[in-house]
PDB file of C-alpha atoms (C1' of nucleotides) in Angstrom:
ATOM      1  CA  MET A 250     129.402 122.519  68.338  1.00 46.00           C
ATOM      2  CA  ALA A 251     132.463 122.769  70.492  1.00 46.00           C
ATOM      3  CA  MET A 252     135.716 121.247  69.326  1.00 48.00           C
ATOM      4  CA  SER A 253     139.185 121.224  70.728  1.00 45.00           C
ATOM      5  CA  LEU A 254     141.785 122.923  68.592  1.00 41.00           C
ATOM      6  CA  ALA A 255     143.332 119.571  67.781  1.00 44.00           C
ATOM      7  CA  GLU A 256     140.075 118.256  66.344  1.00 43.00           C
ATOM      8  CA  GLU A 257     139.296 121.465  64.578  1.00 44.00           C
ATOM      9  CA  VAL A 258     142.417 121.584  62.464  1.00 48.00           C
ATOM     10  CA  SER A 259     143.383 117.923  62.841  1.00 57.00           C
ATOM     11  CA  LEU A 260     147.095 118.579  63.033  1.00 77.00           C
ATOM     12  CA  ASP A 261     149.299 115.651  63.815  1.00 90.00           C
ATOM     13  CA  LEU A 262     151.766 117.425  66.051  1.00 95.00           C
ATOM     14  CA  GLU A 263     154.147 114.496  66.302  1.00 96.00           C
ATOM     15  CA  VAL A 264     154.397 114.180  62.508  1.00 96.00           C
ATOM     16  CA  MET A 265     154.950 117.906  62.120  1.00 97.00           C
ATOM     17  CA  PHE A 266     157.565 118.048  64.859  1.00 98.00           C
ATOM     18  CA  LYS A 267     159.387 115.095  63.331  1.00 98.00           C
ATOM     19  CA  ALA A 268     159.409 116.908  60.006  1.00 98.00           C
ATOM     20  CA  LEU A 269     160.755 120.041  61.661  1.00 98.00           C
ATOM     21  CA  ALA A 270     163.371 118.214  63.758  1.00 97.00           C
ATOM     22  CA  SER A 271     166.004 118.435  61.046  1.00 97.00           C
ATOM     23  CA  GLU A 272     168.392 121.266  60.310  1.00 96.00           C
ATOM     24  CA  ARG A 273     168.195 120.432  56.613  1.00 97.00           C
ATOM     25  CA  ARG A 274     164.421 120.656  56.495  1.00 98.00           C
ATOM     26  CA  LEU A 275     164.329 123.843  58.578  1.00 97.00           C
ATOM     27  CA  GLN A 276     166.781 125.252  56.056  1.00 97.00           C
ATOM     28  CA  ILE A 277     164.516 124.328  53.150  1.00 97.00           C
ATOM     29  CA  LEU A 278     161.543 126.010  54.811  1.00 97.00           C
ATOM     30  CA  GLU A 279     163.666 129.107  55.364  1.00 97.00           C
ATOM     31  CA  TRP A 280     164.811 129.219  51.747  1.00 97.00           C
ATOM     32  CA  LEU A 281     161.252 128.788  50.518  1.00 97.00           C
ATOM     33  CA  LYS A 282     160.233 131.990  52.249  1.00 96.00           C
ATOM     34  CA  ASP A 283     161.846 133.758  49.308  1.00 95.00           C
ATOM     35  CA  PRO A 284     162.370 131.401  46.361  1.00 93.00           C
ATOM     36  CA  ALA A 285     163.255 134.191  43.951  1.00 92.00           C
ATOM     37  CA  GLY A 286     165.871 135.567  46.357  1.00 93.00           C
ATOM     38  CA  ASN A 287     167.393 132.254  47.403  1.00 93.00           C
ATOM     39  CA  PHE A 288     167.562 130.384  44.111  1.00 90.00           C
ATOM     40  CA  PRO A 289     168.711 131.139  40.567  1.00 89.00           C
ATOM     41  CA  PRO A 290     166.138 132.467  38.112  1.00 86.00           C
ATOM     42  CA  GLN A 291     164.067 129.693  36.625  1.00 70.00           C
ATOM     43  CA  GLU A 292     162.766 129.687  33.071  1.00 62.00           C
ATOM     44  CA  HIS A 293     159.451 128.021  33.776  1.00 68.00           C
ATOM     45  CA  GLY A 294     157.284 128.125  36.857  1.00 62.00           C
ATOM     46  CA  ASP A 295     156.802 131.429  38.647  1.00 68.00           C
ATOM     47  CA  PRO A 296     158.894 131.294  41.862  1.00 66.00           C
ATOM     48  CA  HIS A 297     156.302 133.198  43.815  1.00 71.00           C
ATOM     49  CA  GLU A 298     153.337 131.130  42.658  1.00 73.00           C
ATOM     50  CA  HIS A 299     154.793 127.618  42.432  1.00 80.00           C
ATOM     51  CA  GLY A 300     157.930 127.872  44.532  1.00 84.00           C
ATOM     52  CA  ALA A 301     161.462 126.752  43.876  1.00 93.00           C
ATOM     53  CA  CYS A 302     162.545 124.184  41.339  1.00 92.00           C
ATOM     54  CA  ASN A 303     163.528 120.841  42.836  1.00 93.00           C
ATOM     55  CA  GLN A 304     166.960 120.813  41.234  1.00 94.00           C
ATOM     56  CA  PHE A 305     167.954 124.105  42.808  1.00 96.00           C
ATOM     57  CA  ILE A 306     167.009 122.777  46.224  1.00 97.00           C
ATOM     58  CA  VAL A 307     169.066 119.636  45.611  1.00 96.00           C
ATOM     59  CA  GLU A 308     172.118 121.682  44.654  1.00 96.00           C
ATOM     60  CA  LYS A 309     171.824 124.140  47.515  1.00 96.00           C
ATOM     61  CA  LEU A 310     171.292 121.395  50.097  1.00 97.00           C
ATOM     62  CA  GLY A 311     174.499 119.724  48.995  1.00 96.00           C
ATOM     63  CA  VAL A 312     173.194 116.179  49.280  1.00 97.00           C
ATOM     64  CA  SER A 313     172.328 113.629  46.647  1.00 97.00           C
ATOM     65  CA  GLN A 314     169.138 114.011  44.639  1.00 97.00           C
ATOM     66  CA  PRO A 315     167.398 111.064  46.373  1.00 97.00           C
ATOM     67  CA  ALA A 316     168.270 112.395  49.834  1.00 98.00           C
ATOM     68  CA  ALA A 317     166.806 115.792  48.990  1.00 98.00           C
ATOM     69  CA  SER A 318     163.791 114.095  47.465  1.00 97.00           C
ATOM     70  CA  ARG A 319     163.079 112.302  50.718  1.00 98.00           C
ATOM     71  CA  HIS A 320     163.440 115.459  52.805  1.00 98.00           C
ATOM     72  CA  LEU A 321     160.924 117.153  50.537  1.00 98.00           C
ATOM     73  CA  LYS A 322     158.598 114.182  50.854  1.00 97.00           C
ATOM     74  CA  VAL A 323     158.743 114.383  54.652  1.00 98.00           C
ATOM     75  CA  LEU A 324     157.829 118.059  54.480  1.00 98.00           C
ATOM     76  CA  THR A 325     154.986 117.514  52.009  1.00 97.00           C
ATOM     77  CA  ASP A 326     153.642 114.500  53.919  1.00 97.00           C
ATOM     78  CA  ALA A 327     153.540 116.664  57.038  1.00 97.00           C
ATOM     79  CA  GLY A 328     151.601 119.226  54.990  1.00 97.00           C
ATOM     80  CA  LEU A 329     154.179 121.959  55.483  1.00 97.00           C
ATOM     81  CA  VAL A 330     155.127 122.186  51.817  1.00 97.00           C
ATOM     82  CA  ILE A 331     153.175 121.868  48.561  1.00 97.00           C
ATOM     83  CA  ALA A 332     154.562 120.243  45.408  1.00 96.00           C
ATOM     84  CA  THR A 333     153.541 121.265  41.902  1.00 94.00           C
ATOM     85  CA  SER A 334     154.537 119.348  38.774  1.00 92.00           C
ATOM     86  CA  ARG A 335     154.736 121.264  35.548  1.00 88.00           C
ATOM     87  CA  LYS A 336     156.379 120.466  32.239  1.00 87.00           C
ATOM     88  CA  GLY A 337     158.567 117.767  33.687  1.00 89.00           C
ATOM     89  CA  TRP A 338     159.830 119.816  36.614  1.00 93.00           C
ATOM     90  CA  THR A 339     158.608 119.858  40.187  1.00 95.00           C
ATOM     91  CA  TYR A 340     158.307 123.012  42.240  1.00 95.00           C
ATOM     92  CA  TYR A 341     157.986 123.273  45.978  1.00 96.00           C
ATOM     93  CA  ARG A 342     156.468 126.067  48.010  1.00 96.00           C
ATOM     94  CA  ARG A 343     155.593 126.591  51.668  1.00 97.00           C
ATOM     95  CA  ASN A 344     152.056 125.778  52.764  1.00 97.00           C
ATOM     96  CA  GLU A 345     151.633 129.075  54.581  1.00 97.00           C
ATOM     97  CA  GLU A 346     148.136 128.241  55.739  1.00 96.00           C
ATOM     98  CA  ALA A 347     149.231 125.004  57.398  1.00 97.00           C
ATOM     99  CA  ILE A 348     152.240 126.686  58.956  1.00 97.00           C
ATOM    100  CA  ALA A 349     150.033 129.449  60.334  1.00 97.00           C
ATOM    101  CA  ASP A 350     147.581 126.847  61.679  1.00 96.00           C
ATOM    102  CA  LEU A 351     150.472 125.080  63.360  1.00 97.00           C
ATOM    103  CA  THR A 352     151.965 128.136  65.030  1.00 97.00           C
ATOM    104  CA  ARG A 353     148.493 129.211  66.137  1.00 96.00           C
ATOM    105  CA  GLN A 354     147.806 125.853  67.711  1.00 96.00           C
ATOM    106  CA  LEU A 355     151.206 125.806  69.394  1.00 97.00           C
ATOM    107  CA  ALA A 356     150.646 129.255  70.840  1.00 96.00           C
ATOM    108  CA  ASN A 357     147.368 128.035  72.311  1.00 95.00           C
ATOM    109  CA  ASP A 358     148.036 124.421  73.203  1.00 94.00           C
ATOM    110  CA  LEU A 359     151.729 123.782  73.741  1.00 95.00           C
TER     111      LEU A 359
ATOM    112  CA  MET B  27     172.458 146.538  68.237  1.00 44.00           C
ATOM    113  CA  ALA B  28     170.175 144.578  66.026  1.00 44.00           C
ATOM    114  CA  MET B  29     169.786 140.874  66.586  1.00 47.00           C
ATOM    115  CA  SER B  30     167.767 138.216  64.902  1.00 44.00           C
ATOM    116  CA  LEU B  31     165.205 136.511  67.065  1.00 40.00           C
ATOM    117  CA  ALA B  32     167.273 133.350  67.016  1.00 44.00           C
ATOM    118  CA  GLU B  33     170.281 135.157  68.507  1.00 44.00           C
ATOM    119  CA  GLU B  34     168.202 137.100  70.972  1.00 43.00           C
ATOM    120  CA  VAL B  35     166.702 134.128  72.741  1.00 48.00           C
ATOM    121  CA  SER B  36     169.293 131.584  71.566  1.00 55.00           C
ATOM    122  CA  LEU B  37     166.809 128.799  71.047  1.00 75.00           C
ATOM    123  CA  ASP B  38     168.087 125.685  69.381  1.00 89.00           C
ATOM    124  CA  LEU B  39     165.065 124.932  67.259  1.00 95.00           C
ATOM    125  CA  GLU B  40     166.321 121.563  66.085  1.00 96.00           C
ATOM    126  CA  VAL B  41     166.927 120.366  69.666  1.00 96.00           C
ATOM    127  CA  MET B  42     163.509 121.580  70.769  1.00 97.00           C
ATOM    128  CA  PHE B  43     161.736 120.024  67.794  1.00 98.00           C
ATOM    129  CA  LYS B  44     163.524 116.734  68.412  1.00 97.00           C
ATOM    130  CA  ALA B  45     162.369 116.847  72.029  1.00 98.00           C
ATOM    131  CA  LEU B  46     158.810 117.550  70.922  1.00 98.00           C
ATOM    132  CA  ALA B  47     158.799 114.925  68.152  1.00 97.00           C
ATOM    133  CA  SER B  48     157.629 112.171  70.476  1.00 97.00           C
ATOM    134  CA  GLU B  49     154.091 111.277  71.486  1.00 96.00           C
ATOM    135  CA  ARG B  50     155.371 110.265  74.927  1.00 97.00           C
ATOM    136  CA  ARG B  51     157.058 113.569  75.570  1.00 98.00           C
ATOM    137  CA  LEU B  52     154.133 115.589  74.239  1.00 97.00           C
ATOM    138  CA  GLN B  53     151.983 113.596  76.655  1.00 97.00           C
ATOM    139  CA  ILE B  54     154.259 114.485  79.568  1.00 97.00           C
ATOM    140  CA  LEU B  55     154.104 118.172  78.703  1.00 97.00           C
ATOM    141  CA  GLU B  56     150.322 117.936  78.529  1.00 97.00           C
ATOM    142  CA  TRP B  57     150.064 116.237  81.920  1.00 97.00           C
ATOM    143  CA  LEU B  58     152.370 118.812  83.479  1.00 96.00           C
ATOM    144  CA  LYS B  59     149.926 121.572  82.591  1.00 96.00           C
ATOM    145  CA  ASP B  60     147.938 120.387  85.612  1.00 95.00           C
ATOM    146  CA  PRO B  61     150.040 118.172  87.891  1.00 93.00           C
ATOM    147  CA  ALA B  62     147.473 118.203  90.698  1.00 92.00           C
ATOM    148  CA  GLY B  63     144.722 117.133  88.321  1.00 93.00           C
ATOM    149  CA  ASN B  64     146.660 114.501  86.401  1.00 93.00           C
ATOM    150  CA  PHE B  65     148.574 112.767  89.187  1.00 91.00           C
ATOM    151  CA  PRO B  66     147.776 111.362  92.621  1.00 89.00           C
ATOM    152  CA  PRO B  67     148.186 113.671  95.605  1.00 85.00           C
ATOM    153  CA  GLN B  68     151.789 113.832  96.733  1.00 70.00           C
ATOM    154  CA  GLU B  69     152.848 114.144 100.338  1.00 62.00           C
ATOM    155  CA  HIS B  70     155.842 116.365  99.766  1.00 68.00           C
ATOM    156  CA  GLY B  71     156.487 118.949  97.093  1.00 63.00           C
ATOM    157  CA  ASP B  72     153.682 121.289  96.094  1.00 68.00           C
ATOM    158  CA  PRO B  73     152.378 120.120  92.681  1.00 67.00           C
ATOM    159  CA  HIS B  74     151.839 123.652  91.523  1.00 71.00           C
ATOM    160  CA  GLU B  75     155.209 124.965  92.619  1.00 72.00           C
ATOM    161  CA  HIS B  76     157.522 122.029  91.934  1.00 80.00           C
ATOM    162  CA  GLY B  77     155.498 119.914  89.525  1.00 81.00           C
ATOM    163  CA  ALA B  78     154.767 116.220  89.465  1.00 91.00           C
ATOM    164  CA  CYS B  79     156.721 113.533  91.250  1.00 91.00           C
ATOM    165  CA  ASN B  80     158.916 111.441  88.977  1.00 93.00           C
ATOM    166  CA  GLN B  81     157.403 108.140  90.077  1.00 94.00           C
ATOM    167  CA  PHE B  82     153.906 109.181  89.096  1.00 95.00           C
ATOM    168  CA  ILE B  83     155.128 110.124  85.637  1.00 96.00           C
ATOM    169  CA  VAL B  84     156.864 106.746  85.298  1.00 96.00           C
ATOM    170  CA  GLU B  85     153.698 104.884  86.254  1.00 95.00           C
ATOM    171  CA  LYS B  86     151.418 106.919  84.027  1.00 96.00           C
ATOM    172  CA  LEU B  87     153.735 106.652  81.028  1.00 96.00           C
ATOM    173  CA  GLY B  88     153.715 102.869  81.316  1.00 96.00           C
ATOM    174  CA  VAL B  89     157.369 102.398  80.450  1.00 97.00           C
ATOM    175  CA  SER B  90     160.298 101.374  82.586  1.00 97.00           C
ATOM    176  CA  GLN B  91     161.773 103.831  85.053  1.00 97.00           C
ATOM    177  CA  PRO B  92     164.990 104.314  83.019  1.00 97.00           C
ATOM    178  CA  ALA B  93     163.005 104.944  79.826  1.00 97.00           C
ATOM    179  CA  ALA B  94     160.923 107.604  81.533  1.00 97.00           C
ATOM    180  CA  SER B  95     164.065 109.054  83.066  1.00 96.00           C
ATOM    181  CA  ARG B  96     165.584 109.535  79.652  1.00 97.00           C
ATOM    182  CA  HIS B  97     162.458 111.159  78.217  1.00 98.00           C
ATOM    183  CA  LEU B  98     162.526 113.619  81.087  1.00 98.00           C
ATOM    184  CA  LYS B  99     166.204 114.277  80.464  1.00 97.00           C
ATOM    185  CA  VAL B 100     165.522 115.069  76.806  1.00 97.00           C
ATOM    186  CA  LEU B 101     162.837 117.544  77.849  1.00 98.00           C
ATOM    187  CA  THR B 102     165.019 119.182  80.514  1.00 97.00           C
ATOM    188  CA  ASP B 103     168.052 119.306  78.194  1.00 96.00           C
ATOM    189  CA  ALA B 104     165.876 121.103  75.644  1.00 96.00           C
ATOM    190  CA  GLY B 105     164.900 123.530  78.415  1.00 96.00           C
ATOM    191  CA  LEU B 106     161.203 122.729  78.167  1.00 97.00           C
ATOM    192  CA  VAL B 107     160.954 121.221  81.648  1.00 97.00           C
ATOM    193  CA  ILE B 108     162.576 122.030  84.990  1.00 96.00           C
ATOM    194  CA  ALA B 109     163.640 119.394  87.529  1.00 95.00           C
ATOM    195  CA  THR B 110     163.671 119.998  91.278  1.00 94.00           C
ATOM    196  CA  SER B 111     165.165 117.569  93.779  1.00 91.00           C
ATOM    197  CA  ARG B 112     163.800 117.605  97.307  1.00 87.00           C
ATOM    198  CA  LYS B 113     163.988 115.107 100.151  1.00 87.00           C
ATOM    199  CA  GLY B 114     165.048 112.283  97.881  1.00 88.00           C
ATOM    200  CA  TRP B 115     162.334 112.784  95.301  1.00 93.00           C
ATOM    201  CA  THR B 116     162.535 114.633  91.987  1.00 94.00           C
ATOM    202  CA  TYR B 117     159.744 116.809  90.686  1.00 95.00           C
ATOM    203  CA  TYR B 118     159.267 118.022  87.141  1.00 96.00           C
ATOM    204  CA  ARG B 119     157.396 121.074  85.964  1.00 96.00           C
ATOM    205  CA  ARG B 120     156.963 122.883  82.663  1.00 97.00           C
ATOM    206  CA  ASN B 121     159.312 125.748  81.876  1.00 97.00           C
ATOM    207  CA  GLU B 122     156.484 128.057  80.861  1.00 97.00           C
ATOM    208  CA  GLU B 123     158.829 130.905  80.013  1.00 96.00           C
ATOM    209  CA  ALA B 124     160.863 128.793  77.602  1.00 96.00           C
ATOM    210  CA  ILE B 125     157.714 127.350  76.047  1.00 97.00           C
ATOM    211  CA  ALA B 126     156.312 130.835  75.570  1.00 97.00           C
ATOM    212  CA  ASP B 127     159.613 131.989  74.042  1.00 96.00           C
ATOM    213  CA  LEU B 128     159.475 129.064  71.656  1.00 97.00           C
ATOM    214  CA  THR B 129     155.897 129.588  70.500  1.00 97.00           C
ATOM    215  CA  ARG B 130     156.592 133.295  70.104  1.00 96.00           C
ATOM    216  CA  GLN B 131     159.618 132.628  67.960  1.00 95.00           C
ATOM    217  CA  LEU B 132     157.751 130.093  65.876  1.00 97.00           C
ATOM    218  CA  ALA B 133     154.893 132.498  65.288  1.00 96.00           C
ATOM    219  CA  ASN B 134     157.419 135.036  64.012  1.00 95.00           C
ATOM    220  CA  ASP B 135     160.019 132.940  62.253  1.00 94.00           C
ATOM    221  CA  LEU B 136     158.593 129.629  61.121  1.00 95.00           C
TER     222      LEU B 136
ATOM    223  C1'  DC C1167     156.213 106.342  19.776  1.00 55.99           C
ATOM    224  C1'  DA C1168     161.030 106.555  21.056  1.00 55.99           C
ATOM    225  C1'  DG C1169     164.116 108.568  23.580  1.00 55.99           C
ATOM    226  C1'  DC C1170     165.571 111.663  27.000  1.00 55.99           C
ATOM    227  C1'  DT C1171     165.400 113.994  31.307  1.00 55.99           C
ATOM    228  C1'  DG C1172     163.718 114.925  35.938  1.00 55.99           C
ATOM    229  C1'  DT C1173     162.103 112.715  40.062  1.00 55.99           C
ATOM    230  C1'  DA C1174     160.919 108.909  43.005  1.00 55.99           C
ATOM    231  C1'  DT C1175     161.845 104.347  44.817  1.00 55.99           C
ATOM    232  C1'  DA C1176     164.802 100.251  46.161  1.00 55.99           C
ATOM    233  C1'  DG C1177     168.375  98.494  48.701  1.00 55.99           C
ATOM    234  C1'  DC C1178     172.183  98.939  51.632  1.00 55.99           C
ATOM    235  C1'  DA C1179     175.467 100.919  55.473  1.00 55.99           C
ATOM    236  C1'  DG C1180     176.256 103.728  59.568  1.00 55.99           C
ATOM    237  C1'  DG C1181     174.553 106.368  63.260  1.00 55.99           C
ATOM    238  C1'  DT C1182     170.822 107.589  66.479  1.00 55.99           C
ATOM    239  C1'  DT C1183     166.655 106.610  69.316  1.00 55.99           C
ATOM    240  C1'  DA C1184     163.848 104.014  72.495  1.00 55.99           C
ATOM    241  C1'  DG C1185     162.950 100.165  74.877  1.00 55.99           C
ATOM    242  C1'  DT C1186     164.630  96.554  78.096  1.00 55.99           C
ATOM    243  C1'  DT C1187     167.335  94.639  82.628  1.00 55.99           C
ATOM    244  C1'  DA C1188     171.093  95.219  85.715  1.00 55.99           C
ATOM    245  C1'  DT C1189     173.798  98.210  88.444  1.00 55.99           C
ATOM    246  C1'  DA C1190     175.764 102.456  90.229  1.00 55.99           C
ATOM    247  C1'  DT C1191     174.969 106.849  92.620  1.00 55.99           C
ATOM    248  C1'  DG C1192     173.373 109.989  95.963  1.00 55.99           C
ATOM    249  C1'  DG C1193     171.009 111.808  99.580  1.00 55.99           C
ATOM    250  C1'  DC C1194     167.418 110.973 103.437  1.00 55.99           C
ATOM    251  C1'  DT C1195     166.610 108.758 107.847  1.00 55.99           C
ATOM    252  C1'  DA C1196     166.841 105.998 111.586  1.00 55.99           C
TER     253       DA C1196
ATOM    254  C1'  DT D1054     177.246 106.076 109.746  1.00 55.99           C
ATOM    255  C1'  DA D1055     174.640 102.288 107.805  1.00 55.99           C
ATOM    256  C1'  DG D1056     171.201 101.181 105.188  1.00 55.99           C
ATOM    257  C1'  DC D1057     167.620 102.180 102.090  1.00 55.99           C
ATOM    258  C1'  DC D1058     165.045 104.118  98.500  1.00 55.99           C
ATOM    259  C1'  DA D1059     164.567 107.092  94.427  1.00 55.99           C
ATOM    260  C1'  DT D1060     166.827 108.185  90.334  1.00 55.99           C
ATOM    261  C1'  DA D1061     170.473 108.014  86.875  1.00 55.99           C
ATOM    262  C1'  DT D1062     173.712 105.455  84.111  1.00 55.99           C
ATOM    263  C1'  DA D1063     175.524 101.251  81.583  1.00 55.99           C
ATOM    264  C1'  DA D1064     175.060  97.751  78.274  1.00 55.99           C
ATOM    265  C1'  DC D1065     172.480  95.605  74.951  1.00 55.99           C
ATOM    266  C1'  DT D1066     168.812  95.022  71.134  1.00 55.99           C
ATOM    267  C1'  DA D1067     165.473  96.357  67.768  1.00 55.99           C
ATOM    268  C1'  DA D1068     163.618  99.867  65.107  1.00 55.99           C
ATOM    269  C1'  DC D1069     164.179 104.121  62.746  1.00 55.99           C
ATOM    270  C1'  DC D1070     166.646 107.940  60.146  1.00 55.99           C
ATOM    271  C1'  DT D1071     169.810 109.641  56.711  1.00 55.99           C
ATOM    272  C1'  DG D1072     173.139 109.272  53.552  1.00 55.99           C
ATOM    273  C1'  DC D1073     174.740 106.815  49.400  1.00 55.99           C
ATOM    274  C1'  DT D1074     174.381 104.296  44.452  1.00 55.99           C
ATOM    275  C1'  DA D1075     171.624 102.026  41.238  1.00 55.99           C
ATOM    276  C1'  DT D1076     167.385 101.685  39.021  1.00 55.99           C
ATOM    277  C1'  DA D1077     162.499 102.353  37.989  1.00 55.99           C
ATOM    278  C1'  DC D1078     158.984 105.511  36.608  1.00 55.99           C
ATOM    279  C1'  DA D1079     156.699 109.313  34.278  1.00 55.99           C
ATOM    280  C1'  DG D1080     155.881 112.648  31.270  1.00 55.99           C
ATOM    281  C1'  DC D1081     157.744 116.076  27.835  1.00 55.99           C
ATOM    282  C1'  DT D1082     159.485 116.560  23.096  1.00 55.99           C
ATOM    283  C1'  DG D1083     161.195 115.658  18.777  1.00 55.99           C
TER     284       DG D1083
END
DNA sequence: CAGCTGTATAGCAGGTTAGTTATATGGCTA
DNA sequence: TAGCCATATAACTAACCTGCTATACAGCTG
């Protein structure tokens, strides 16, 4: 059965573009490419598996904790980032599959 | 001399994402893939060479002429669309090279 | 289970975006 | 060149975004 790319992966381009239309959020995505390299060592939560600890992102962004929290929510709601809670901390990592789906669709459809 | 992709093509990702973060503007870009197919026949200005006549875009968008004008300005300022004035009318077409540059950079860097 | 700590939500202020109507601009055309 | 017609700009409003502080929530941990 034939489907358009949009149906196939059901990406909401407008939501994703809104999430990406922010220097702060682009910066977060960039940092999350290499959590271990961009953030201090963390005691719990493997940087490679679970991503970077929330608090490190807050500090590096240089905004208040609630502001950072909302940026991370925008990214997770758009499906670009995945949150993991563990022992009272929250870790964020890139959703590489979704990002690859997005760039693939853009290369074909934009 | 080595350059990052961002320097090489000097794309302002945030500006482009902001331009794309609008259902209306995504719609315009979609229509402009096939001006002859998506708009009425125009007397002057080859649809394929110069793009679609401004007035047709205004009508099809269903917003006021100034609102459409600003959407088109956002797209042209981001470099995604090219405007051509001719005999009193203005035509808009996709900047396929810029769009290809963008999707290429996203595939590599996002 | 009581308290503490990390994170999310509420509520507010300031700036930006997107729509409107009214008007200015600019270049054909007669 | 006088007028007209297509488009852009101005001015205003409503909605949205992003930052803040204060507070609620949730789940470890002693």
